[in-house]
Tab-separated table of C-alpha atoms in Angstrom:
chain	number	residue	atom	x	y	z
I	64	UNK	CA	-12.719	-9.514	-8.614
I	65	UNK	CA	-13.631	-12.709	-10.347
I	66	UNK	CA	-17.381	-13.547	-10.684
I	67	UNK	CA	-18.452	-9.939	-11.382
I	68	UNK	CA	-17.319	-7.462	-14.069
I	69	UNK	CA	-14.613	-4.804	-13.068
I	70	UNK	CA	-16.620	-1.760	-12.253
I	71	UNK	CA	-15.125	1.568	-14.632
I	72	UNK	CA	-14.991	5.170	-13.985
I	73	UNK	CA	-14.768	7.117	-17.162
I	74	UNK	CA	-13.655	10.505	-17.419
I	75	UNK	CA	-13.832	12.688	-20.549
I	76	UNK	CA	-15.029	15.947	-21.510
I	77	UNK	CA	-16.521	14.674	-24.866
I	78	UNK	CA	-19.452	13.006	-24.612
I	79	UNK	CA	-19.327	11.382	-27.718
I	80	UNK	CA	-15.932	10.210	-26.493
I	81	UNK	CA	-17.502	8.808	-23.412
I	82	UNK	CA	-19.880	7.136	-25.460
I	83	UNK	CA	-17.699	5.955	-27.909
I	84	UNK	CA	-14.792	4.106	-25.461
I	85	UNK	CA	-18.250	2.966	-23.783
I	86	UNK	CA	-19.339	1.037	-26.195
I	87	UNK	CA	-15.711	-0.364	-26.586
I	88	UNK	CA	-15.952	-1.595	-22.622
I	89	UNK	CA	-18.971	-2.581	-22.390
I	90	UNK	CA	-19.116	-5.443	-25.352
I	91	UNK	CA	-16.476	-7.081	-22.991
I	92	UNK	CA	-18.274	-9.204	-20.499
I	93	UNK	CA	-15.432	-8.761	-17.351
I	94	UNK	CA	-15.765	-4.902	-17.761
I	95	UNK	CA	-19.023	-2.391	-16.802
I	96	UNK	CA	-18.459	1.319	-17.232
I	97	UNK	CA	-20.427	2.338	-13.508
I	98	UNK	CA	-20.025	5.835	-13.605
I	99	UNK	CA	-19.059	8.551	-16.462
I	100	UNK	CA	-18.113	12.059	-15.384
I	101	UNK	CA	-16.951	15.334	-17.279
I	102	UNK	CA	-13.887	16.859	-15.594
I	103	UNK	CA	-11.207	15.726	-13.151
I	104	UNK	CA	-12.850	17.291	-10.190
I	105	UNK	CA	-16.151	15.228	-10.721
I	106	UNK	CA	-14.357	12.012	-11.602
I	107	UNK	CA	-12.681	12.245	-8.114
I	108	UNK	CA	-15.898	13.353	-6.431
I	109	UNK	CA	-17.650	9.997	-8.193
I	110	UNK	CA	-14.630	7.778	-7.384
I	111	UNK	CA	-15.143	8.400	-3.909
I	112	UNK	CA	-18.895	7.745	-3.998
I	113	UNK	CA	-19.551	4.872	-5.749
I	114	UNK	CA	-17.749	1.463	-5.895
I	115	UNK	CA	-15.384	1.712	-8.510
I	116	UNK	CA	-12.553	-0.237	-9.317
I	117	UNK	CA	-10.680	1.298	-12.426
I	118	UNK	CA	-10.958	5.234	-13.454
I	119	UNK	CA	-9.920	5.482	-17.280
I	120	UNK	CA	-9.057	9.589	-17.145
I	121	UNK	CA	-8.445	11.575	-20.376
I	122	UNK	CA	-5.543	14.537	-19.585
I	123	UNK	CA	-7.324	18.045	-20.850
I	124	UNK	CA	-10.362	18.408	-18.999
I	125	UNK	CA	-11.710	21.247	-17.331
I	126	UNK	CA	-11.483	22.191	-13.755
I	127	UNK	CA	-9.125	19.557	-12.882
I	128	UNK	CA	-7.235	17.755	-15.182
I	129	UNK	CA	-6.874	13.645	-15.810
I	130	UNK	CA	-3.530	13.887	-14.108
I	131	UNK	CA	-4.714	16.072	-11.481
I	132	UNK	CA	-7.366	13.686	-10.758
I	133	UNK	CA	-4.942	10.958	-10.845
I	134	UNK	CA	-2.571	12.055	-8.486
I	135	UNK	CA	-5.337	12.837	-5.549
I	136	UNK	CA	-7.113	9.585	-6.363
I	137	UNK	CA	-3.995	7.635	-5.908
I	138	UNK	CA	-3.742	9.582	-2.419
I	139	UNK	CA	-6.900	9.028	-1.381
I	140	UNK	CA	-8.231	5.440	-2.955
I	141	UNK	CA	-4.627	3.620	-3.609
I	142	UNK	CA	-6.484	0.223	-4.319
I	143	UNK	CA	-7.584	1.972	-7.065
I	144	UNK	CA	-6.213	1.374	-10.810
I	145	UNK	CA	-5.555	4.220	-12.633
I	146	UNK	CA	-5.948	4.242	-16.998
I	147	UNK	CA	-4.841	7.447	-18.718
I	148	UNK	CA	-6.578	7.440	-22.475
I	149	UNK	CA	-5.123	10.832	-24.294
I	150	UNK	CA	-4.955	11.658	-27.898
I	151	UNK	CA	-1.386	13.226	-26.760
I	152	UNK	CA	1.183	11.014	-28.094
I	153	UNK	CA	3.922	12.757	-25.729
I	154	UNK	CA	6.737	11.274	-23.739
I	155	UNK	CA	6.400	14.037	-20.954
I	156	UNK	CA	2.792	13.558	-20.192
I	157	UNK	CA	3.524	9.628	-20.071
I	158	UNK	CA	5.893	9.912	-17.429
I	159	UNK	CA	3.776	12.169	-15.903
I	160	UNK	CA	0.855	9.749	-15.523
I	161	UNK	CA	3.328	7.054	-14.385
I	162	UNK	CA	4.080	9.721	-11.506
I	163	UNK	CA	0.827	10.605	-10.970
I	164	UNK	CA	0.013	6.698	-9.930
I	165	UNK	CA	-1.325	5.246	-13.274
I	166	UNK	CA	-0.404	2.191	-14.733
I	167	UNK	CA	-1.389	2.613	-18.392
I	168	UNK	CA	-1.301	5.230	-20.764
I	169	UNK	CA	-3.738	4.640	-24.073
I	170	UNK	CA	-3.924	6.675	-26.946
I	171	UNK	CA	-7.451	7.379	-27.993
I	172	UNK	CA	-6.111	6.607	-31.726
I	173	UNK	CA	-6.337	2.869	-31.385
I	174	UNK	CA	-8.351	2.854	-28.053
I	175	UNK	CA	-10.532	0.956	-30.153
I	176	UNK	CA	-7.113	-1.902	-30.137
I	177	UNK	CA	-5.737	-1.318	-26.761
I	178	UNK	CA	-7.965	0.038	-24.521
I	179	UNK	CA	-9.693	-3.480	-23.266
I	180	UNK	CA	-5.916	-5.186	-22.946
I	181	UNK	CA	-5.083	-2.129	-20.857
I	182	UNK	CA	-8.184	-1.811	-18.475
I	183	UNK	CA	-7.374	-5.869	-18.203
I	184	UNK	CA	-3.574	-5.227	-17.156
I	185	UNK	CA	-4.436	-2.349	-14.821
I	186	UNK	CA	-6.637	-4.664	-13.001
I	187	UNK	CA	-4.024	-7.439	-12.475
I	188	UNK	CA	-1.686	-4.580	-11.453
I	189	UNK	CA	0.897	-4.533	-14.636
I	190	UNK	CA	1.709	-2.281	-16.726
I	191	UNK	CA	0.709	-1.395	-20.419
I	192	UNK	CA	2.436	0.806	-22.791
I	193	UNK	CA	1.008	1.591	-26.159
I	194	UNK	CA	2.983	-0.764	-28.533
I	195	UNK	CA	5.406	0.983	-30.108
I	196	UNK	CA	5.963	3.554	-28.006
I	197	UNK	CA	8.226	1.148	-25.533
I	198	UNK	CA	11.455	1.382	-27.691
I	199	UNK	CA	11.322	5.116	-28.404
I	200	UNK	CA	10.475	5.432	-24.083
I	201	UNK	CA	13.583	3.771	-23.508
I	202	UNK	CA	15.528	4.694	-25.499
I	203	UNK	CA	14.940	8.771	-24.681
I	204	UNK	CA	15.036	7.600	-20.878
I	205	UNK	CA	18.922	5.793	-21.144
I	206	UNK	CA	19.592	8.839	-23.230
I	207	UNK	CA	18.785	10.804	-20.464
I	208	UNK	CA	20.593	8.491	-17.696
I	209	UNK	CA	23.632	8.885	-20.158
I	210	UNK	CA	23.627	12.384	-19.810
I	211	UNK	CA	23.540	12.657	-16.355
I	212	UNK	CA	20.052	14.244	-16.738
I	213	UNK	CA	17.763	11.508	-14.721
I	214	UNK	CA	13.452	11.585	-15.491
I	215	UNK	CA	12.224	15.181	-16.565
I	216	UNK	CA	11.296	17.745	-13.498
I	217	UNK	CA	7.950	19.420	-13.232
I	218	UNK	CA	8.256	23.129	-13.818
I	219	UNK	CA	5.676	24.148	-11.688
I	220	UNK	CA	4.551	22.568	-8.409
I	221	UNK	CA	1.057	20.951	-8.095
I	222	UNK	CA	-0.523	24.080	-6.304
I	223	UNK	CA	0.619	26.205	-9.018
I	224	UNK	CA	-0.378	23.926	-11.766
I	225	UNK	CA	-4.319	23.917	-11.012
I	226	UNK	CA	-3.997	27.623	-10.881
I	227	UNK	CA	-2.402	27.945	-14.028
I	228	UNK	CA	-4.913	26.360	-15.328
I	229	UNK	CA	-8.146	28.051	-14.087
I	230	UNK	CA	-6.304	31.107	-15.182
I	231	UNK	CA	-6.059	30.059	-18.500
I	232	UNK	CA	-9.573	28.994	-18.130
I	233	UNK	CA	-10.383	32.834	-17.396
I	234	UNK	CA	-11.409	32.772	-13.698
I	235	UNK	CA	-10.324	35.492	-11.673
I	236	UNK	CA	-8.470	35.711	-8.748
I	237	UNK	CA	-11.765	36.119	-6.473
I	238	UNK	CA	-12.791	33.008	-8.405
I	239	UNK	CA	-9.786	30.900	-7.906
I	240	UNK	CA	-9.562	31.802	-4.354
I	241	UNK	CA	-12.966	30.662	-3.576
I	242	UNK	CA	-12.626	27.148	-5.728
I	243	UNK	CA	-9.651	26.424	-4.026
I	244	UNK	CA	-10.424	28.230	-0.637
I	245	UNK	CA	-7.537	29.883	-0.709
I	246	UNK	CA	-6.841	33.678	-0.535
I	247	UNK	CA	-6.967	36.608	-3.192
I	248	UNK	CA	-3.394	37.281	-2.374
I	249	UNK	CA	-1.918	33.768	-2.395
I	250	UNK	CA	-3.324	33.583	-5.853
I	251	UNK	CA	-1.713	36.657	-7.181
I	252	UNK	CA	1.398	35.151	-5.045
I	253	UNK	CA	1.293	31.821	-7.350
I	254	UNK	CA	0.467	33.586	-9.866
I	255	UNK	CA	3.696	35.650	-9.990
I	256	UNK	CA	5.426	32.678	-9.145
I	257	UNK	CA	4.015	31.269	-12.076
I	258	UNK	CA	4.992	33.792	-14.925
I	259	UNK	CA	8.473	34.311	-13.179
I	260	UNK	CA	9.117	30.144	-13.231
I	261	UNK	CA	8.089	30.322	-17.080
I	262	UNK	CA	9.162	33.504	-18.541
I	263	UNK	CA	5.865	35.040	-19.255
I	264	UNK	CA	4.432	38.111	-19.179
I	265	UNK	CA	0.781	38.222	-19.162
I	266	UNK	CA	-2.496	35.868	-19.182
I	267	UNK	CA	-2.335	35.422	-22.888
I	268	UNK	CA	1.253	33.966	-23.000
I	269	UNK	CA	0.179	31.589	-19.717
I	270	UNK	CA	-2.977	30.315	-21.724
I	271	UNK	CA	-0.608	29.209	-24.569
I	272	UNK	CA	1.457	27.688	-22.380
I	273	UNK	CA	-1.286	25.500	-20.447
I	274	UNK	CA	-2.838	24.870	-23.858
I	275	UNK	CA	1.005	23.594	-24.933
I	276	UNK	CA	1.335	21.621	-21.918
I	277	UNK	CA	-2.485	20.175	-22.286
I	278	UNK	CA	-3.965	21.533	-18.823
I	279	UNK	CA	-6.844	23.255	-21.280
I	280	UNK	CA	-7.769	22.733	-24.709
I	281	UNK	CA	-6.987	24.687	-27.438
């Protein structure tokens, strides 16, 4: 990539936010923000189109998530780098991302420190952690290994996930079915699969939850 800017996806609901980590890019002269999209679904739709090399993907978006998007970009373009910039400061979602195929996880807190270091190590393939959040990641993780426990499960698969989340979102079943071209009854199947997994009861106690585990915003 030497002799041209890295070319940079950027994913986030906000548009101020989007403007904002712009700015922060784009006064670098190795990085160029190329493309800019609103929700998970789009960023994947964009990443495909255009030459990108380096998606930077906030986690609560609409339609699709940051993760979401991650996970299906990392099947379908694995030469891509993957940056997740949150404002969630939360062990679970990191591992998560690492899971999902990215190799940095930034909080939008001090994007305005780390952000350029990151998109710079995700391009050369390493790692970045936000400093300060290394000792408290390993520590929790030997913790873990010490119990016997090993890296935290997902409660609900990936299929069940993205419906959880345009439920929350208020779409009905007819709805869901059609965005995911599925069937009226396999939603109300993974739906019922959902609330059993969890313990819930109803479509208020699932939004909480989705809100808790940052699939929508609050």
């Amino acid at each position: 990539m030497s002799g041209r800017p890295v070319r940079v996806l950027l994913a986030d609901d906000h548009t101020l936010v989007r403007r904002g980590v712009r700015l922060i890019l784009e006064s670098e002269p190795d990085l160029t923000v190329v493309a800019e999209a609103g929700d998970g679904a789009e960023a994947v739709e964009l990443a495909r189109a255009r030459e990108v090399d380096l998606a930077v993907l906030d986690i609560a978006m609409p339609r699709t998530t940051g993760l979401q998007a991650a996970r299906e970009l990392s099947r379908r373009l694995p030469g891509l780098r993957l940056l997740i910039l949150t404002m969630y400061d939360n062990e679970q979602y990191f591992f998560e991302a690492l899971k999902a195929g990215a190799c940095g996880y930034v909080l939008k807190s001090v994007a305005d420190r780390d952000l350029v270091e990151a998109c710079r190590a995700a391009v050369r393939d390493e790692p970045f952690i936000y400093p300060g959040a290394e000792r408290a990641l390993v520590r929790s993780y030997l913790d873990r290994l010490h119990r016997g426990d090993g890296l935290p499960e997902r409660a609900v698969t990936e299929r069940e996930e993205e419906i959880l989340k345009l439920v929350a979102e208020g779409h009905s079943s007819k709805e869901i079915g059609e965005l995911l071209f599925i069937s009226v009854k396999t939603v109300e199947r993974h739906r019922a699969n959902i609330l059993h997994k969890l313990g819930l009861r109803d479509r208020l106690e699932l939004t909480r939850y989705a809100i808790r585990a940052g699939l929508v915003d609050p």
